[in-house]
XYZ file of C-alpha atoms in Angstrom:
578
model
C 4.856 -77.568 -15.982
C 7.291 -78.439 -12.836
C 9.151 -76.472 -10.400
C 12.593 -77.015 -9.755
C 14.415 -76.633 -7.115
C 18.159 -77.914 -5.659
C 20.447 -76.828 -3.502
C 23.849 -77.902 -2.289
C 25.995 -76.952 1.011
C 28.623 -75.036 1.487
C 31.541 -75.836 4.096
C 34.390 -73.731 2.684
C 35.153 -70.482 1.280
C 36.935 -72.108 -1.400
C 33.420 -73.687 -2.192
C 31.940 -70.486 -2.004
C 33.978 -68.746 -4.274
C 33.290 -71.444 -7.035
C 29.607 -70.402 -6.685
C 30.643 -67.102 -7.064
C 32.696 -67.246 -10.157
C 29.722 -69.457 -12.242
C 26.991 -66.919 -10.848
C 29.446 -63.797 -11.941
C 30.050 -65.837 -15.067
C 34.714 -65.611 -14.220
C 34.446 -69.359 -15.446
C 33.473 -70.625 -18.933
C 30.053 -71.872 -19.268
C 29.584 -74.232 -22.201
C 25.698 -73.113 -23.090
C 26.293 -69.827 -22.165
C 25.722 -67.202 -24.887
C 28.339 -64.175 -24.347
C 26.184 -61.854 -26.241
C 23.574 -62.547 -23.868
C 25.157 -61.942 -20.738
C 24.514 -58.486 -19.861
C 20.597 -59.844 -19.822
C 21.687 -61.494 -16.169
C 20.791 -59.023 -13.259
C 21.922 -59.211 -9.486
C 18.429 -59.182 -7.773
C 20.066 -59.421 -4.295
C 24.015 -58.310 -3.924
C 26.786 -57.707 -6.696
C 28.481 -60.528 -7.304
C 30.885 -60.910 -4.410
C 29.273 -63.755 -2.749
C 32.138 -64.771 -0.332
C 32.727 -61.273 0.783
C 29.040 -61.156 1.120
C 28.962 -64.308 3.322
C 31.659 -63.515 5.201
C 29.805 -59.438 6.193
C 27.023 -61.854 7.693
C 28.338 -64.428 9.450
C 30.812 -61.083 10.887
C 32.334 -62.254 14.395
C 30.342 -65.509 14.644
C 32.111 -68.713 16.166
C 32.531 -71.389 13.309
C 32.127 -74.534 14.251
C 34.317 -77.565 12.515
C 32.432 -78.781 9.442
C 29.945 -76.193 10.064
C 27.793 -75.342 6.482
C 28.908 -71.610 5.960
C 26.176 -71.209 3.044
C 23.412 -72.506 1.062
C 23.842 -72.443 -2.366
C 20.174 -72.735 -4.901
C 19.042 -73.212 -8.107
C 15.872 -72.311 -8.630
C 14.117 -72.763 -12.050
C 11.009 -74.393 -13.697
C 9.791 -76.123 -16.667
C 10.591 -74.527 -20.477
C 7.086 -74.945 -21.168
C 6.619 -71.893 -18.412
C 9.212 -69.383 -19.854
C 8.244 -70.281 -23.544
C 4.604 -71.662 -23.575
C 4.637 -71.539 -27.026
C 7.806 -72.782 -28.524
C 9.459 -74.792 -25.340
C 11.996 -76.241 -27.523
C 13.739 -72.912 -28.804
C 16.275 -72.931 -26.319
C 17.657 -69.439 -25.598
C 13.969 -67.478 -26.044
C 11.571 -66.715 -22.660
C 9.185 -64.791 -22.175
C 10.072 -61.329 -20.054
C 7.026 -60.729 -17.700
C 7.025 -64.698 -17.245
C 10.370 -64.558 -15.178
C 9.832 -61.579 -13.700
C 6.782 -63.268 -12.299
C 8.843 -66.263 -11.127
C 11.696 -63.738 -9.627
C 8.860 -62.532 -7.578
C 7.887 -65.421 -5.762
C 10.911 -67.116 -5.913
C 12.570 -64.294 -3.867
C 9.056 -64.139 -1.336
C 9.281 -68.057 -0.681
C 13.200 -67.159 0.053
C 12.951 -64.303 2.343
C 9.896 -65.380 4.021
C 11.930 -69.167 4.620
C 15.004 -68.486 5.742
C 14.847 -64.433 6.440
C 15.929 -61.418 4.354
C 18.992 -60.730 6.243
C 19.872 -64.595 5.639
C 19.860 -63.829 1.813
C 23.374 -62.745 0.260
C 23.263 -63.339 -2.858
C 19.986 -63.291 -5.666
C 21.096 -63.818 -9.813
C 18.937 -64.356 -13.136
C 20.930 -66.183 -15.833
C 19.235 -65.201 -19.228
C 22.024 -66.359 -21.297
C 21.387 -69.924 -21.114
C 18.776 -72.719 -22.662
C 15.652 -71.791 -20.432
C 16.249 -69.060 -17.545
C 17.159 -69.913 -13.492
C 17.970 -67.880 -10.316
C 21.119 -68.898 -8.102
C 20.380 -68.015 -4.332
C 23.150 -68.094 -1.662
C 21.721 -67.824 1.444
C 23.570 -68.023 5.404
C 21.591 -70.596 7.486
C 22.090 -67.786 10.550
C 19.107 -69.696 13.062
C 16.599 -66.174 14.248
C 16.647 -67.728 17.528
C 19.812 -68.182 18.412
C 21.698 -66.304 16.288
C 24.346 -68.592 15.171
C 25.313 -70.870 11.825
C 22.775 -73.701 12.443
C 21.548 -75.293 8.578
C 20.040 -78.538 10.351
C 16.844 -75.614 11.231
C 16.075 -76.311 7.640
C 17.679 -79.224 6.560
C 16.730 -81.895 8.935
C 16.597 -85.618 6.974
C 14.934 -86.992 4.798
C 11.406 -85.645 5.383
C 12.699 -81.451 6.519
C 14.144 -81.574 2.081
C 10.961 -82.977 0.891
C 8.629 -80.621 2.741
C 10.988 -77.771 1.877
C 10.551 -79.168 -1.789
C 6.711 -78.293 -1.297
C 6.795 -75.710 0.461
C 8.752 -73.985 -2.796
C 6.065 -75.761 -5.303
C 2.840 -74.255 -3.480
C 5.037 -70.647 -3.666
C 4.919 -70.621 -7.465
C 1.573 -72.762 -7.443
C -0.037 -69.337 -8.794
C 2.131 -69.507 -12.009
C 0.237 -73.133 -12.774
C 3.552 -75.515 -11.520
C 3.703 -78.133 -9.725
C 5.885 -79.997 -7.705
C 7.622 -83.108 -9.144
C 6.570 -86.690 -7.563
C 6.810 -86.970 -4.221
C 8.466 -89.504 -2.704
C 10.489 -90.549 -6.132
C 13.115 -92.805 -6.282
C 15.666 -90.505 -7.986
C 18.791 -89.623 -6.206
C 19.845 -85.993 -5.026
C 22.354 -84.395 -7.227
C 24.595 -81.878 -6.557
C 24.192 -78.279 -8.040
C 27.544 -78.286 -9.763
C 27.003 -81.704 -11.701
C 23.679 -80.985 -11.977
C 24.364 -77.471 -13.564
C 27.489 -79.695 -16.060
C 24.635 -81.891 -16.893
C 21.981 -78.714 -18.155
C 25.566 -77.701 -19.965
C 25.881 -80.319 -22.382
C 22.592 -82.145 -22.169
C 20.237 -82.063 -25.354
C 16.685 -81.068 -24.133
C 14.318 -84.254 -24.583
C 11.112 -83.721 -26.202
C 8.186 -85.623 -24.112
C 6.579 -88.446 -25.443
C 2.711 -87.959 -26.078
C 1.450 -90.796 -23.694
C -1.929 -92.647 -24.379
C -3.697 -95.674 -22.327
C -5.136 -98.292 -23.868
C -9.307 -98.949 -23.392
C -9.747 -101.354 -20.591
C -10.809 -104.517 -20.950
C -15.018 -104.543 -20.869
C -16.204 -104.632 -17.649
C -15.477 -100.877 -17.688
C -18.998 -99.937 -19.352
C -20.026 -97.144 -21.362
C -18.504 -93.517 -20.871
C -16.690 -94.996 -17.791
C -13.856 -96.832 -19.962
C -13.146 -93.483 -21.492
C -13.118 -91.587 -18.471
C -10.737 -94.406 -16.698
C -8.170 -93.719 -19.584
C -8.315 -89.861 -19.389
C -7.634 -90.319 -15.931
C -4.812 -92.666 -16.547
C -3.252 -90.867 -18.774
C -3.123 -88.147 -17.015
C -1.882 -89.656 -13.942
C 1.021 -91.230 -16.054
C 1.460 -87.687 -17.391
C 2.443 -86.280 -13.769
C 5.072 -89.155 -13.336
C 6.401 -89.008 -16.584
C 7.485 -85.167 -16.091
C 10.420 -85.146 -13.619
C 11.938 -87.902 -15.256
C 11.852 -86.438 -18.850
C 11.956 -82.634 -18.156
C 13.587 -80.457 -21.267
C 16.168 -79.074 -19.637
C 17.823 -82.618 -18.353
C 16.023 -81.434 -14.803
C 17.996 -84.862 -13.207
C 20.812 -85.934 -15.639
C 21.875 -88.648 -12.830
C 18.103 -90.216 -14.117
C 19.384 -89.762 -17.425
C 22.541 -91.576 -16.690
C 20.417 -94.694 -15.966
C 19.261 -94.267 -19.261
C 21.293 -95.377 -22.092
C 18.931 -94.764 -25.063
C 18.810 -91.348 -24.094
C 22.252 -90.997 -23.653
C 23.586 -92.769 -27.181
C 20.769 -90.396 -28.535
C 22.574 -87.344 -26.986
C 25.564 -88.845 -28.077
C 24.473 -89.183 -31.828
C 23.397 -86.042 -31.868
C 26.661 -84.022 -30.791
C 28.113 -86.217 -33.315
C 25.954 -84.568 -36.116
C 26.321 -81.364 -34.840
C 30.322 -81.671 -34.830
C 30.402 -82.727 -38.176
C 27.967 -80.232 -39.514
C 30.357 -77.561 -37.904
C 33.530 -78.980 -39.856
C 31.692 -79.132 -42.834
C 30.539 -75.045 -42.102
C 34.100 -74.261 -41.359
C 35.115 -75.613 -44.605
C 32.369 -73.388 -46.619
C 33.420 -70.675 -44.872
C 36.957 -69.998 -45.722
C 37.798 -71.520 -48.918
C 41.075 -72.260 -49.610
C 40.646 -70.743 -52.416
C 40.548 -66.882 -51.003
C 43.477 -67.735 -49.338
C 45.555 -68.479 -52.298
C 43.981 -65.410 -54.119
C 45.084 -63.004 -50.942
C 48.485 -64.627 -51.008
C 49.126 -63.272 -54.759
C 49.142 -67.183 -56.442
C 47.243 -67.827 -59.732
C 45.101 -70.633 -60.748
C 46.602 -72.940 -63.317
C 44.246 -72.424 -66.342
C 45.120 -76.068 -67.333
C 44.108 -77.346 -63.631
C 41.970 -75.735 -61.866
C 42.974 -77.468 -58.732
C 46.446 -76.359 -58.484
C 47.763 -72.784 -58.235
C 50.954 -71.325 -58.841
C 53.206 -68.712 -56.570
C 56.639 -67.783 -55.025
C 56.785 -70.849 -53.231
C 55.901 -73.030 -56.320
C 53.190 -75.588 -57.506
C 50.568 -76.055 -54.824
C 48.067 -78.551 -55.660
C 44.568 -78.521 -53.544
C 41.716 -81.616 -52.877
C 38.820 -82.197 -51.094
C 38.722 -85.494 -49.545
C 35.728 -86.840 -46.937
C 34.656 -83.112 -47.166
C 37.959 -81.582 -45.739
C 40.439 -79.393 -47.757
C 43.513 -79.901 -48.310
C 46.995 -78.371 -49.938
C 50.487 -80.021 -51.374
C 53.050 -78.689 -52.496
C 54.776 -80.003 -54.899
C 58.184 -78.316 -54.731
C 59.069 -78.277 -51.204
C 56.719 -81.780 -50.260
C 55.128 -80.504 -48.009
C 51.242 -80.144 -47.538
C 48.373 -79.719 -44.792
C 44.970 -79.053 -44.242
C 42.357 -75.951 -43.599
C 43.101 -72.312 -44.604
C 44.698 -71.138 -41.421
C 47.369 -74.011 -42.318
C 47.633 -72.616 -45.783
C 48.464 -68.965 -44.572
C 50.815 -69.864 -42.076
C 52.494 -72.277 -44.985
C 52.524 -69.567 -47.781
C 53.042 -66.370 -45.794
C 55.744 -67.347 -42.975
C 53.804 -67.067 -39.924
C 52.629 -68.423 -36.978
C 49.678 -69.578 -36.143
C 48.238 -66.227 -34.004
C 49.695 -64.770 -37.013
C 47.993 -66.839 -39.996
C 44.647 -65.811 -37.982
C 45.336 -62.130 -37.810
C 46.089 -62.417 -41.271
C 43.093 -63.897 -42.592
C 40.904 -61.274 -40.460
C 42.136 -58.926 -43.083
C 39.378 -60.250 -45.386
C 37.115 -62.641 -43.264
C 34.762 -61.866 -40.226
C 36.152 -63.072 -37.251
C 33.154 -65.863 -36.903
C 34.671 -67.242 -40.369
C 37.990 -67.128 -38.320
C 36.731 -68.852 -35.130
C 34.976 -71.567 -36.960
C 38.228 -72.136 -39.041
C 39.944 -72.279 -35.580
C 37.900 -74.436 -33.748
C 39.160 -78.060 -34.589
C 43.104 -76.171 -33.928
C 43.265 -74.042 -31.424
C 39.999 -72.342 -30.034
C 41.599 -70.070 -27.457
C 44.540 -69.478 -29.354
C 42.188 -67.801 -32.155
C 39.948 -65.956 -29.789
C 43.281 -63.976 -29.433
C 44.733 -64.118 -31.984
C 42.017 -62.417 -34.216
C 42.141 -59.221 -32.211
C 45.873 -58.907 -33.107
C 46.465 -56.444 -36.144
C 47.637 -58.203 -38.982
C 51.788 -57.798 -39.887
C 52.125 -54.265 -42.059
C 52.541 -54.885 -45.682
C 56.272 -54.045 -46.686
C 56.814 -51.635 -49.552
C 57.886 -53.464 -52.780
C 59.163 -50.928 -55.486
C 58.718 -53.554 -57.978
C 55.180 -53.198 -58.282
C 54.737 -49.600 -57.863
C 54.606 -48.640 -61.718
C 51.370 -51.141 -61.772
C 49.699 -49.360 -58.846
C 50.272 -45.799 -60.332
C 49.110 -46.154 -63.477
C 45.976 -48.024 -61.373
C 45.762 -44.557 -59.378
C 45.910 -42.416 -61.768
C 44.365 -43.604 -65.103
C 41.670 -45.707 -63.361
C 41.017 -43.814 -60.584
C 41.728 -40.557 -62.536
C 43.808 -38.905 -59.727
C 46.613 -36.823 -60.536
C 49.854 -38.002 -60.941
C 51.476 -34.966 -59.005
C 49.567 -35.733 -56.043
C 50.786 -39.748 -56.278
C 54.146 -38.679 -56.516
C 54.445 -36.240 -53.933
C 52.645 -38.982 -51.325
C 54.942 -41.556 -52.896
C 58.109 -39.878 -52.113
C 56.797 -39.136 -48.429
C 56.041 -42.836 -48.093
C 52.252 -41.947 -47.739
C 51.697 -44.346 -50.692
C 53.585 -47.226 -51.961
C 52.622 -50.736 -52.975
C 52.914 -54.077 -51.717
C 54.460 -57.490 -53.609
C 50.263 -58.149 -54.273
C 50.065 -54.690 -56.338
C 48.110 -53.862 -54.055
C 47.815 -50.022 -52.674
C 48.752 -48.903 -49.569
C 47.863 -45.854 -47.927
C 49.470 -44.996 -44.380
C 47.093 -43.969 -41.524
C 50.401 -42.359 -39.107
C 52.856 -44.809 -38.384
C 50.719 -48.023 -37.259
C 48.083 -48.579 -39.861
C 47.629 -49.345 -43.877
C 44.532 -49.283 -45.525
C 44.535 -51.400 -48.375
C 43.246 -51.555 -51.907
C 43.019 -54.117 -54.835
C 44.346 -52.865 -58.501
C 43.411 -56.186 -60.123
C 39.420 -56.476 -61.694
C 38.553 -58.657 -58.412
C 38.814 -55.219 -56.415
C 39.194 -55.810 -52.421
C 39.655 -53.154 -49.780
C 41.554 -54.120 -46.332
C 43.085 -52.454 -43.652
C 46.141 -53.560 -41.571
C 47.893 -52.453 -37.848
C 46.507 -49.945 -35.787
C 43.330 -47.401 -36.636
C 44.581 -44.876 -34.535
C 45.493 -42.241 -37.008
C 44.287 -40.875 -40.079
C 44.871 -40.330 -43.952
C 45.106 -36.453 -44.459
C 45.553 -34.446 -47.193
C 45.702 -31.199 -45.428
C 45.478 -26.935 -47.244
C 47.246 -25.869 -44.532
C 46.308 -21.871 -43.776
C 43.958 -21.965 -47.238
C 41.678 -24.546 -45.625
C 37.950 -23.020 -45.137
C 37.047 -26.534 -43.953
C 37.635 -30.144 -43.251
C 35.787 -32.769 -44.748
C 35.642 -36.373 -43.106
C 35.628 -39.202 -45.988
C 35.848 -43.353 -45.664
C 38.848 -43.926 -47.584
C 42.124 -42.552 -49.170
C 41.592 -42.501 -52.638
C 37.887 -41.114 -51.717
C 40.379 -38.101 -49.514
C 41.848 -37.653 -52.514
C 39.203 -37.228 -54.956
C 37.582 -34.569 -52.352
C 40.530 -33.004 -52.329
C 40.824 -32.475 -56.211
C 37.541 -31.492 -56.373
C 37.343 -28.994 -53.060
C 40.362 -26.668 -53.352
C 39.652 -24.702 -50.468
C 39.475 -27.920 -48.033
C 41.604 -30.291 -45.923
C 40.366 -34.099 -45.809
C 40.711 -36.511 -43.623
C 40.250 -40.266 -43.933
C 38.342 -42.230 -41.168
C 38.657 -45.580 -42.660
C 37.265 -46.651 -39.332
C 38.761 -44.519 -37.059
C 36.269 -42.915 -34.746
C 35.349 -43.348 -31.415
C 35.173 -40.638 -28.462
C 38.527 -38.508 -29.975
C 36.372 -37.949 -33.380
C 34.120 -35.538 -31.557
C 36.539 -33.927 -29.432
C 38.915 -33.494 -32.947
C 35.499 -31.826 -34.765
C 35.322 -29.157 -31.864
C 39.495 -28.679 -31.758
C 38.358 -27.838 -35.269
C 35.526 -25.766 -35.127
C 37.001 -23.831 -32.816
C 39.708 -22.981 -35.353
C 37.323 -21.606 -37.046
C 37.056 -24.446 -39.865
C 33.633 -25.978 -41.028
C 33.526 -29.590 -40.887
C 31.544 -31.433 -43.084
C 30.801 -35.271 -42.656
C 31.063 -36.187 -46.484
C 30.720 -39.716 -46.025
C 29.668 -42.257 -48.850
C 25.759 -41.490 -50.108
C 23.510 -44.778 -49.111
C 22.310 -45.435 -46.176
C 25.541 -46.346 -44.225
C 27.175 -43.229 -45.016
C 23.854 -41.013 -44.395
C 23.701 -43.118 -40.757
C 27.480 -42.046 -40.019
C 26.938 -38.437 -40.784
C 23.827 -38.202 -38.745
C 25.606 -40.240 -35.541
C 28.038 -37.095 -35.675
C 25.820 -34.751 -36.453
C 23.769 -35.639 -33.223
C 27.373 -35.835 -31.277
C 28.533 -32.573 -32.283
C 26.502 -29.198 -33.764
C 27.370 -27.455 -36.630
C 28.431 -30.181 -38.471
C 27.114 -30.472 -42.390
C 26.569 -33.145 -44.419
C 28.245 -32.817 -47.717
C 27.064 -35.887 -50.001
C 28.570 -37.100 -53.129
C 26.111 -35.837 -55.836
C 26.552 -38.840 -58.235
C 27.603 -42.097 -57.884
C 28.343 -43.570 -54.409
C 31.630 -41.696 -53.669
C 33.711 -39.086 -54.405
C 35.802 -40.903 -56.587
C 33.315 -41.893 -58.874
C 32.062 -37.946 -59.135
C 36.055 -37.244 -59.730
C 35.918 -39.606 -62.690
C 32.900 -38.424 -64.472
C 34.106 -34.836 -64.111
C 37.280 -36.331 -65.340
C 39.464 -33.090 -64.943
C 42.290 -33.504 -63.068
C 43.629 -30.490 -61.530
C 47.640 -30.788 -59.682
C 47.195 -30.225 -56.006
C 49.811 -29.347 -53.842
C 50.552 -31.787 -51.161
C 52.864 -29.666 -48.996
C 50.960 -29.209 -45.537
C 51.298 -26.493 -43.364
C 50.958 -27.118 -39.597
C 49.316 -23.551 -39.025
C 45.090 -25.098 -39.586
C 45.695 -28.506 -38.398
C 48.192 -29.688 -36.205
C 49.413 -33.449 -35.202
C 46.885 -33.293 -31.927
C 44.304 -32.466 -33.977
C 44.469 -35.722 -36.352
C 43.743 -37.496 -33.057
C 46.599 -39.691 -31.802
C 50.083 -37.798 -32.223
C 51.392 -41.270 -33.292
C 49.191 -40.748 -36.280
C 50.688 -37.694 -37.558
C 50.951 -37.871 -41.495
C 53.704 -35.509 -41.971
């Protein structure tokens, strides 16, 4: 197991602030895992290095070309942060960098001085963990910028080499070889070379038996020592993490092996992106029908659309209009109008948004990172189809049909072209829910309002649900209670809204779906706010399906009154139902 150490200088504060924005992670890192990042911790400073550099060089002179800063990367061997599995990139072992942090920041202070050392970061969200170190070459005796003190030729870098390698000695690594051949490279190629370099594995390296004047148990002790010997110059050359990718360079095997591998990996990720959003869903979301006499072709408003896989990519024609193209985000924005930000906030309706970045990749990676945060277009109220959805509402779901009138005619309730039906959550969100037998639920804008069906001065209580048909079904089956739909909505103004209630004197009850989900929810706001109850559906998994085994429908009035619970009360006064 090696230690590694480089370090570059700084002459700018241009330069300075490039260190700064790669140790405070304000520039993209290829190998970087997001999710990881709040695992990196500032052991010296917070992150602004140049205003940190500038503090300690204060009123000093600076002399033309002077080095401002040092800039190091300190890190060691895979093998030492995962002993056992060195090639699971990502993994480490906790107390094993804590240990290297320790004497990486002694052999730092007690080198160039604790006042000299600005800036101290872990990066955990990489392949195998390393500290960056800025330090101010500020000479104790004179007091002034003077970076030859430490860096003086050829022979001041290697000694400062070992100097750092007898510092972490105690964690069992050692330096690299001395005196090597290999040329210095720069921390920010060498940290682009750890970004896209595959780690190596090292080759297992045996010696052959000598010839036979070596005698007896001395020929087998030659090639122990041998190999071992070979073993120490074999590891700064080949070190997991690419430790010198300008060695690598020199080494074209290595690199068309790299190469060949990204290769794989790239198509293994088209052919992922492919399984993961079918055009198939897209078609089905889009309201077109399969052609029971060809299976590959579907029919819609915008005609016959044919679809093929071809060198295991996906791909749409239409017939009518002659025109076709490839991958589901293509699709959508071809059968639905929109752009493509829109086509991905569209497909988010029903896909996770890693189904949506994959899809996005080979297009627009960015773009989608955006674009899947957008709320999807509103679904527009088609009167055509609202005959289907009732009848759906009320003899399948078993509600009653005064209620779906009366939220009809307020515009609480309609349907889309799909059949599908909508429920409004205030002004800027839909929920969304399937009337065919392939039954989907969806929800489209903004969740920053809520579904209500509200008893106005007769409410006793106010019971919190997961959905509108579920407020609905509580609602027929509580007559002394107001219900409100979540479908989402939460946050920090749930818990203030459960005390504006309380403190009207209404009971709230969390009367979420039984399962575990729904028993989790209720207990998260039963810890966040007292007094709250937990009213569970008795039967079935919601209140809907106890409505439809009791399967008597009673008419309940849908005329609110503002007296129990006000707009403010339903959270944001955008959302107001009435």
């Amino acid at each position: 197991m090696f230690a590694v150490m480089r370090f570059e200088k700084l002459k700018t504060f241009g330069n300075i602030g490039g260190v700064e924005g790669h140790c405070a992670r304000t520039r993209e890192t290829q190998n970087a895992d997001p999710a990881k990042a709040k695992l990196n911790r500032w052991l010296v400073g917070d992150g602004n290095i140049v205003g940190d550099v500038k503090n300690r060089i204060g009123g000093r002179k600076i002399r033309k070309n002077a080095v401002l800063a040092l800039e190091f990367l300190l890190t060691a061997s895979p093998d030492y942060f995962r002993p056992d599995h060195p090639e699971r990139g990502g993994q480490y072992q906790e107390d094993r960098v804590i240990d290297f942090e320790k004497a990486s920041l002694v052999w730092l202070r007690d080198t160039f001085g604790t006042e000299n050392i600005v800036s101290v970061v872990t990066h955990l969200d990489e392949q195998t963990p390393h500290l960056h170190a800025v330090v101010v070459p500020i000479c104790p005796d004179t007091g002034k910028l003077n970076a030859s003190r430490w860096f003086d030729g050829k022979k001041s870098l290697s000694e400062l080499q070992t100097r750092f390698a007898h510092a972490v000695n105690h964690l069992g690594l050692r330096r690299g070889k001395e005196h090597s051949t290999a040329t210095h490279t720069r921390i920010g190629e060498y940290y682009g070379n750890v970004n896209t370099a595959i780690p190596p594995v090292l080759p297992d390296i045996a010696v052959a038996i000598p010839p036979m004047e070596f005698r007896g148990g001395v020929r087998e002790q030659w090639a122990q020592t041998e190999s071992g010997r070979l073993a120490m110059i074999q590891g700064p050359t080949l070190q997991p993490i690419t430790d010198a990718a300008s060695e690598q360079k020199r080494e074209k095997a290595r690199r068309h092996a790299a190469e060949t591998e990204a290769a794989r990996l790239s198509r293994a990720l088209e052919l992922e992106r492919i399984r993961d959003i079918p055009l198939q869903g897209v078609f089905e979301m889009c309201g077109y029908e399969i052609d029971q006499d060809d299976k590959n072709q579907y029919r819609g408003p915008l005609g016959r659309i044919s679809i093929e896989t071809k060198n295991g990519k996906a791909k749409f024609y239409n017939h009518d209009m002659q025109k076709g193209g490839g991958g589901a985000i293509d699709l959508a924005m071809h059968l639905e109008g929109m752009d493509f930000p829109g086509a991905c906030a569209f497909l988010g309706g029903s896909f996770n948004a890693d189904a949506i970045m994959k899809a996005a990749a080979h297009k627009a990676m960015q773009d989608a990172k955006e674009a899947v945060k957008m709320p999807a277009p509103l679904p527009q109220q088609d009167e055509s189809t609202w005959e289907k959805v009732r009848h759906y509402l009320v003899s399948v779901r078993k509600l009653a049909a005064s209620t779906i009138d009366a939220l009809h005619e307020k515009g609480k309730v309609f349907s889309d072209f799909r059949s599908n039906a909508c429920f409004m959550y205030g002004a800027d969100g839909v929920e969304l829910r399937g009337t065919t037998a392939d039954v989907w639920h969806g929800f489209r804008g903004k969740k920053t309002g809520f579904f209500s069906m509200l008893r106005g001065r007769n409410a006793r209580s106010v019971a919190l649900v997961e959905s509108a048909i579920e407020a609905m079904s509580y609602a027929e089956l509580n007559p002394d209670a107001s219900v409100i739909s979540l479908s989402g909505v939460g946050g920090k103004d749930l818990a203030k809204n459960v005390r504006n209630w309380q403190s009207k004197g209404l009971k709230v009850c969390a009367a979420f779906n039984a399962g575990e989900a729904g028993d989790e929810a209720a207990l998260r706001l039963m810890v966040a706010v007292s007094g709250v109850e937990r009213h569970r559906p008795p039967e079935g998994n919601d209140w809907n399906d106890v409505l439809r085994a009791k399967a008597t429908i009673e008419p309940l009035s849908t005329t609110n009154n503002q007296d129990s619970l006000s707009p403010g009360d339903e959270g944001d006064s955008r959302a107001n139902p009435d």
